[in-house]
């Protein structure tokens, strides 16, 4: 079975440009998570969706970040305009969430973003 | 508030030695879930184990074993007869059933050949 798929795997862009990261969750999973990993802050949850609905976006750093999940098999994380401090590895994860069960999250390979 | 502490920032051992990675957590909830993930040099996050708060049985999977002790709020991970391929950053994480994972800061394990 295919795992979580993320694209692109690497992205280099210039400050001020728009960046779009893409994620395809594991088929049948109903929850999707976006994380950011940096040396300074470690792994941070940015936002998560359940049944395509955003449940908690308290981790989204600022209005420059937005995320969408138009259907059960696709999600995007957009940064506009990008800044050098957004450079990080962005992970997408999915799970088959059952209320109160703390089900396992499976992670994609990550997108390594560098903003110059 | 939930918190996960991995006090060991970096550990180095010689190949074939046993090594234990510590994880201490804080939560006021009686129902919660603990996880370990491995992040090898290639960068992906690999799920290793999930344990719920009602199951204190230790678990063994090949060279890996986990010791869960509610009395000390610890969920430690031991690798027996370590191998170079075990070199990675290992994360402990906590979830109290609301789908949000709280990660520790990770322990970087280096196995010296």
mmCIF file of C-alpha atoms in Angstrom:
data_model
loop_
_atom_site.group_PDB
_atom_site.id
_atom_site.type_symbol
_atom_site.label_atom_id
_atom_site.label_comp_id
_atom_site.label_asym_id
_atom_site.label_seq_id
_atom_site.Cartn_x
_atom_site.Cartn_y
_atom_site.Cartn_z
ATOM 1 C CA UNK A 1 0.000 0.000 0.000
ATOM 2 C CA UNK A 2 1.189 3.494 -0.767
ATOM 3 C CA UNK A 3 2.102 5.620 2.178
ATOM 4 C CA UNK A 4 1.582 9.344 2.532
ATOM 5 C CA UNK A 5 2.788 11.111 -0.588
ATOM 6 C CA UNK A 6 4.207 14.611 -0.541
ATOM 7 C CA UNK A 7 5.379 16.850 -3.328
ATOM 8 C CA UNK A 8 7.688 18.414 -4.081
ATOM 9 C CA UNK A 9 10.398 16.729 -2.023
ATOM 10 C CA UNK A 10 12.628 19.759 -2.258
ATOM 11 C CA UNK A 11 11.747 23.365 -2.965
ATOM 12 C CA UNK A 12 14.069 26.325 -3.287
ATOM 13 C CA UNK A 13 12.462 29.700 -3.760
ATOM 14 C CA UNK A 14 13.162 33.347 -3.286
ATOM 15 C CA UNK A 15 11.741 35.510 -0.570
ATOM 16 C CA UNK A 16 8.347 36.880 -1.499
ATOM 17 C CA UNK A 17 7.372 34.012 -3.766
ATOM 18 C CA UNK A 18 4.360 31.823 -3.217
ATOM 19 C CA UNK A 19 5.024 28.219 -2.203
ATOM 20 C CA UNK A 20 2.520 25.378 -2.386
ATOM 21 C CA UNK A 21 3.157 22.040 -0.736
ATOM 22 C CA UNK A 22 1.008 19.054 -1.587
ATOM 23 C CA UNK A 23 -0.039 15.943 0.278
ATOM 24 C CA UNK A 24 -1.947 12.789 -0.554
ATOM 25 C CA UNK A 25 -2.910 10.858 2.606
ATOM 26 C CA UNK A 26 -3.144 7.111 2.930
ATOM 27 C CA UNK A 27 -6.327 5.897 1.312
ATOM 28 C CA UNK A 28 -9.098 5.430 3.863
ATOM 29 C CA UNK A 29 -7.562 7.697 6.464
ATOM 30 C CA UNK A 30 -9.825 10.452 7.709
ATOM 31 C CA UNK A 31 -7.418 12.759 9.502
ATOM 32 C CA UNK A 32 -4.579 14.758 7.984
ATOM 33 C CA UNK A 33 -1.895 16.734 9.748
ATOM 34 C CA UNK A 34 0.689 19.305 8.655
ATOM 35 C CA UNK A 35 3.853 19.618 10.734
ATOM 36 C CA UNK A 36 6.945 21.770 10.470
ATOM 37 C CA UNK A 37 10.368 20.690 11.708
ATOM 38 C CA UNK A 38 13.205 23.103 12.451
ATOM 39 C CA UNK A 39 16.319 22.811 14.546
ATOM 40 C CA UNK A 40 15.164 25.592 16.836
ATOM 41 C CA UNK A 41 11.561 24.549 17.412
ATOM 42 C CA UNK A 42 11.560 20.832 16.709
ATOM 43 C CA UNK A 43 8.364 19.262 15.379
ATOM 44 C CA UNK A 44 5.372 21.567 15.477
ATOM 45 C CA UNK A 45 1.802 20.787 14.497
ATOM 46 C CA UNK A 46 0.540 23.508 12.185
ATOM 47 C CA UNK A 47 -2.989 22.344 11.413
ATOM 48 C CA UNK A 48 -5.056 19.212 11.233
ATOM 49 C CA UNK A 49 -8.175 18.157 9.381
ATOM 50 C CA UNK A 50 -10.754 15.539 10.158
ATOM 51 C CA UNK A 51 -13.057 14.430 7.348
ATOM 52 C CA UNK A 52 -11.688 17.326 5.258
ATOM 53 C CA UNK A 53 -12.675 19.926 7.869
ATOM 54 C CA UNK A 54 -9.988 21.984 9.642
ATOM 55 C CA UNK A 55 -10.213 21.157 13.332
ATOM 56 C CA UNK A 56 -7.295 23.003 14.869
ATOM 57 C CA UNK A 57 -5.172 25.618 13.114
ATOM 58 C CA UNK A 58 -3.720 27.155 16.262
ATOM 59 C CA UNK A 59 -0.235 26.182 15.165
ATOM 60 C CA UNK A 60 -0.317 28.111 11.914
ATOM 61 C CA UNK A 61 2.320 30.773 12.429
ATOM 62 C CA UNK A 62 0.621 33.697 10.735
ATOM 63 C CA UNK A 63 -1.691 34.777 7.968
ATOM 64 C CA UNK A 64 0.900 34.025 5.341
ATOM 65 C CA UNK A 65 0.158 30.345 5.889
ATOM 66 C CA UNK A 66 -3.013 28.681 4.681
ATOM 67 C CA UNK A 67 -4.100 25.080 4.262
ATOM 68 C CA UNK A 68 -6.913 23.426 2.387
ATOM 69 C CA UNK A 69 -8.306 19.952 2.009
ATOM 70 C CA UNK A 70 -10.753 19.984 -0.885
ATOM 71 C CA UNK A 71 -11.308 16.232 -0.766
ATOM 72 C CA UNK A 72 -10.283 13.147 1.174
ATOM 73 C CA UNK A 73 -7.258 12.453 -0.979
ATOM 74 C CA UNK A 74 -5.566 15.822 -1.289
ATOM 75 C CA UNK A 75 -4.372 18.715 0.832
ATOM 76 C CA UNK A 76 -2.241 21.781 0.241
ATOM 77 C CA UNK A 77 -0.228 24.040 2.482
ATOM 78 C CA UNK A 78 0.453 27.433 0.966
ATOM 79 C CA UNK A 79 2.867 30.117 2.081
ATOM 80 C CA UNK A 80 2.434 33.543 0.546
ATOM 81 C CA UNK A 81 4.649 35.480 0.586
ATOM 82 C CA UNK A 82 7.460 33.226 1.723
ATOM 83 C CA UNK A 83 10.228 34.431 4.029
ATOM 84 C CA UNK A 84 13.661 32.977 4.864
ATOM 85 C CA UNK A 85 12.441 32.017 8.339
ATOM 86 C CA UNK A 86 9.944 29.647 6.722
ATOM 87 C CA UNK A 87 12.831 27.404 5.690
ATOM 88 C CA UNK A 88 12.139 24.026 7.281
ATOM 89 C CA UNK A 89 11.032 20.499 6.569
ATOM 90 C CA UNK A 90 7.268 20.252 6.237
ATOM 91 C CA UNK A 91 5.685 16.911 6.971
ATOM 92 C CA UNK A 92 2.228 15.692 6.187
ATOM 93 C CA UNK A 93 0.782 12.809 8.212
ATOM 94 C CA UNK A 94 -2.477 10.910 8.148
ATOM 95 C CA UNK A 95 -4.375 8.595 10.464
ATOM 96 C CA UNK A 96 -7.587 6.660 10.724
ATOM 97 C CA UNK A 97 -8.911 8.676 13.628
ATOM 98 C CA UNK A 98 -11.453 7.210 15.978
ATOM 99 C CA UNK A 99 -12.628 9.656 18.610
ATOM 100 C CA UNK A 100 -10.574 9.368 21.749
ATOM 101 C CA UNK A 101 -8.390 6.547 20.484
ATOM 102 C CA UNK A 102 -5.179 8.417 19.697
ATOM 103 C CA UNK A 103 -4.571 6.451 16.538
ATOM 104 C CA UNK A 104 -1.172 6.261 14.919
ATOM 105 C CA UNK A 105 -0.123 9.004 12.557
ATOM 106 C CA UNK A 106 1.855 7.928 9.507
ATOM 107 C CA UNK A 107 4.181 10.489 8.051
ATOM 108 C CA UNK A 108 5.121 11.344 4.510
ATOM 109 C CA UNK A 109 8.736 11.815 3.440
ATOM 110 C CA UNK A 110 8.574 15.570 3.962
ATOM 111 C CA UNK A 111 9.220 18.613 1.791
ATOM 112 C CA UNK A 112 12.490 20.388 2.438
ATOM 113 C CA UNK A 113 11.855 24.083 1.823
ATOM 114 C CA UNK A 114 14.596 26.657 1.468
ATOM 115 C CA UNK A 115 13.634 30.302 1.086
ATOM 116 C CA UNK A 116 16.512 32.495 -0.052
ATOM 117 C CA UNK B 1 -0.628 20.586 30.038
ATOM 118 C CA UNK B 2 1.070 17.767 28.222
ATOM 119 C CA UNK B 3 4.805 17.542 28.070
ATOM 120 C CA UNK B 4 7.315 14.996 26.837
ATOM 121 C CA UNK B 5 10.915 15.134 27.996
ATOM 122 C CA UNK B 6 13.790 13.361 26.328
ATOM 123 C CA UNK B 7 16.687 14.457 28.487
ATOM 124 C CA UNK B 8 19.329 12.691 26.422
ATOM 125 C CA UNK B 9 20.139 14.984 23.523
ATOM 126 C CA UNK B 10 22.818 12.763 22.003
ATOM 127 C CA UNK B 11 24.073 9.263 22.722
ATOM 128 C CA UNK B 12 26.953 7.408 21.108
ATOM 129 C CA UNK B 13 27.626 3.720 21.628
ATOM 130 C CA UNK B 14 29.836 1.176 19.988
ATOM 131 C CA UNK B 15 28.144 -1.311 17.731
ATOM 132 C CA UNK B 16 26.682 -4.356 19.501
ATOM 133 C CA UNK B 17 26.244 -2.509 22.773
ATOM 134 C CA UNK B 18 22.786 -2.145 24.286
ATOM 135 C CA UNK B 19 21.372 1.351 24.605
ATOM 136 C CA UNK B 20 18.322 2.780 26.353
ATOM 137 C CA UNK B 21 16.588 5.973 25.314
ATOM 138 C CA UNK B 22 14.627 7.688 28.050
ATOM 139 C CA UNK B 23 11.223 9.313 27.751
ATOM 140 C CA UNK B 24 9.360 10.973 30.604
ATOM 141 C CA UNK B 25 5.921 12.471 30.108
ATOM 142 C CA UNK B 26 3.472 14.666 31.957
ATOM 143 C CA UNK B 27 -0.269 14.554 31.586
ATOM 144 C CA UNK B 28 -3.263 14.862 33.872
ATOM 145 C CA UNK B 29 -5.365 12.592 31.717
ATOM 146 C CA UNK B 30 -5.960 8.985 32.675
ATOM 147 C CA UNK B 31 -6.344 7.922 29.059
ATOM 148 C CA UNK B 32 -3.452 8.674 26.789
ATOM 149 C CA UNK B 33 -1.265 7.135 24.123
ATOM 150 C CA UNK B 34 2.483 7.021 23.814
ATOM 151 C CA UNK B 35 4.522 6.619 20.659
ATOM 152 C CA UNK B 36 8.068 6.244 19.456
ATOM 153 C CA UNK B 37 9.190 7.369 16.013
ATOM 154 C CA UNK B 38 12.550 6.980 14.290
ATOM 155 C CA UNK B 39 14.023 9.606 11.979
ATOM 156 C CA UNK B 40 17.000 8.164 10.083
ATOM 157 C CA UNK B 41 19.503 10.404 8.254
ATOM 158 C CA UNK B 42 17.298 10.246 5.152
ATOM 159 C CA UNK B 43 14.778 12.364 7.051
ATOM 160 C CA UNK B 44 11.507 10.473 7.058
ATOM 161 C CA UNK B 45 9.627 9.759 10.288
ATOM 162 C CA UNK B 46 9.039 6.074 10.846
ATOM 163 C CA UNK B 47 6.460 4.807 13.327
ATOM 164 C CA UNK B 48 7.832 2.243 15.796
ATOM 165 C CA UNK B 49 5.248 1.652 18.513
ATOM 166 C CA UNK B 50 1.983 2.869 20.047
ATOM 167 C CA UNK B 51 1.016 2.100 23.623
ATOM 168 C CA UNK B 52 -2.143 3.091 25.504
ATOM 169 C CA UNK B 53 -2.143 4.081 29.159
ATOM 170 C CA UNK B 54 -4.069 0.997 30.239
ATOM 171 C CA UNK B 55 -1.545 -1.444 28.869
ATOM 172 C CA UNK B 56 1.583 -1.515 30.962
ATOM 173 C CA UNK B 57 2.958 -4.695 29.499
ATOM 174 C CA UNK B 58 6.420 -4.335 28.143
ATOM 175 C CA UNK B 59 6.823 -5.068 24.471
ATOM 176 C CA UNK B 60 9.611 -6.676 22.522
ATOM 177 C CA UNK B 61 10.046 -6.565 18.774
ATOM 178 C CA UNK B 62 13.254 -8.165 17.623
ATOM 179 C CA UNK B 63 16.122 -6.121 19.040
ATOM 180 C CA UNK B 64 13.748 -3.388 20.205
ATOM 181 C CA UNK B 65 11.966 -3.347 23.550
ATOM 182 C CA UNK B 66 9.889 -0.820 25.384
ATOM 183 C CA UNK B 67 9.370 -0.408 29.120
ATOM 184 C CA UNK B 68 6.248 1.493 30.149
ATOM 185 C CA UNK B 69 5.960 2.474 33.820
ATOM 186 C CA UNK B 70 3.016 4.630 34.823
ATOM 187 C CA UNK B 71 4.364 4.995 38.362
ATOM 188 C CA UNK B 72 7.321 6.988 37.036
ATOM 189 C CA UNK B 73 5.581 8.355 33.903
ATOM 190 C CA UNK B 74 8.235 6.840 31.705
ATOM 191 C CA UNK B 75 8.222 5.007 28.411
ATOM 192 C CA UNK B 76 11.794 3.971 27.714
ATOM 193 C CA UNK B 77 13.120 2.345 24.582
ATOM 194 C CA UNK B 78 15.977 -0.149 24.535
ATOM 195 C CA UNK B 79 17.911 -1.357 21.522
ATOM 196 C CA UNK B 80 19.779 -4.586 22.136
ATOM 197 C CA UNK B 81 22.945 -5.414 20.204
ATOM 198 C CA UNK B 82 22.898 -2.094 18.396
ATOM 199 C CA UNK B 83 23.758 -1.844 14.717
ATOM 200 C CA UNK B 84 24.944 1.018 12.555
ATOM 201 C CA UNK B 85 21.523 1.118 10.883
ATOM 202 C CA UNK B 86 20.049 2.100 14.242
ATOM 203 C CA UNK B 87 21.760 5.483 13.969
ATOM 204 C CA UNK B 88 18.938 8.016 13.872
ATOM 205 C CA UNK B 89 17.039 10.577 15.880
ATOM 206 C CA UNK B 90 14.359 8.953 18.017
ATOM 207 C CA UNK B 91 11.260 10.835 19.120
ATOM 208 C CA UNK B 92 8.883 9.995 21.915
ATOM 209 C CA UNK B 93 5.373 11.468 21.584
ATOM 210 C CA UNK B 94 2.191 11.724 23.635
ATOM 211 C CA UNK B 95 -1.466 11.937 22.603
ATOM 212 C CA UNK B 96 -4.414 12.121 24.968
ATOM 213 C CA UNK B 97 -6.986 11.100 22.405
ATOM 214 C CA UNK B 98 -7.633 14.391 20.665
ATOM 215 C CA UNK B 99 -5.423 13.484 17.703
ATOM 216 C CA UNK B 100 -2.734 16.048 18.575
ATOM 217 C CA UNK B 101 0.718 14.607 19.113
ATOM 218 C CA UNK B 102 3.108 16.290 21.491
ATOM 219 C CA UNK B 103 6.663 15.372 20.573
ATOM 220 C CA UNK B 104 9.773 15.332 22.693
ATOM 221 C CA UNK B 105 12.871 17.067 21.431
ATOM 222 C CA UNK B 106 14.406 13.817 20.258
ATOM 223 C CA UNK B 107 17.551 11.834 21.062
ATOM 224 C CA UNK B 108 20.241 11.557 18.404
ATOM 225 C CA UNK B 109 21.707 8.061 18.556
ATOM 226 C CA UNK B 110 25.008 7.329 16.864
ATOM 227 C CA UNK B 111 26.244 3.772 16.589
ATOM 228 C CA UNK B 112 29.993 3.632 16.128
ATOM 229 C CA UNK B 113 31.202 0.729 13.987
#
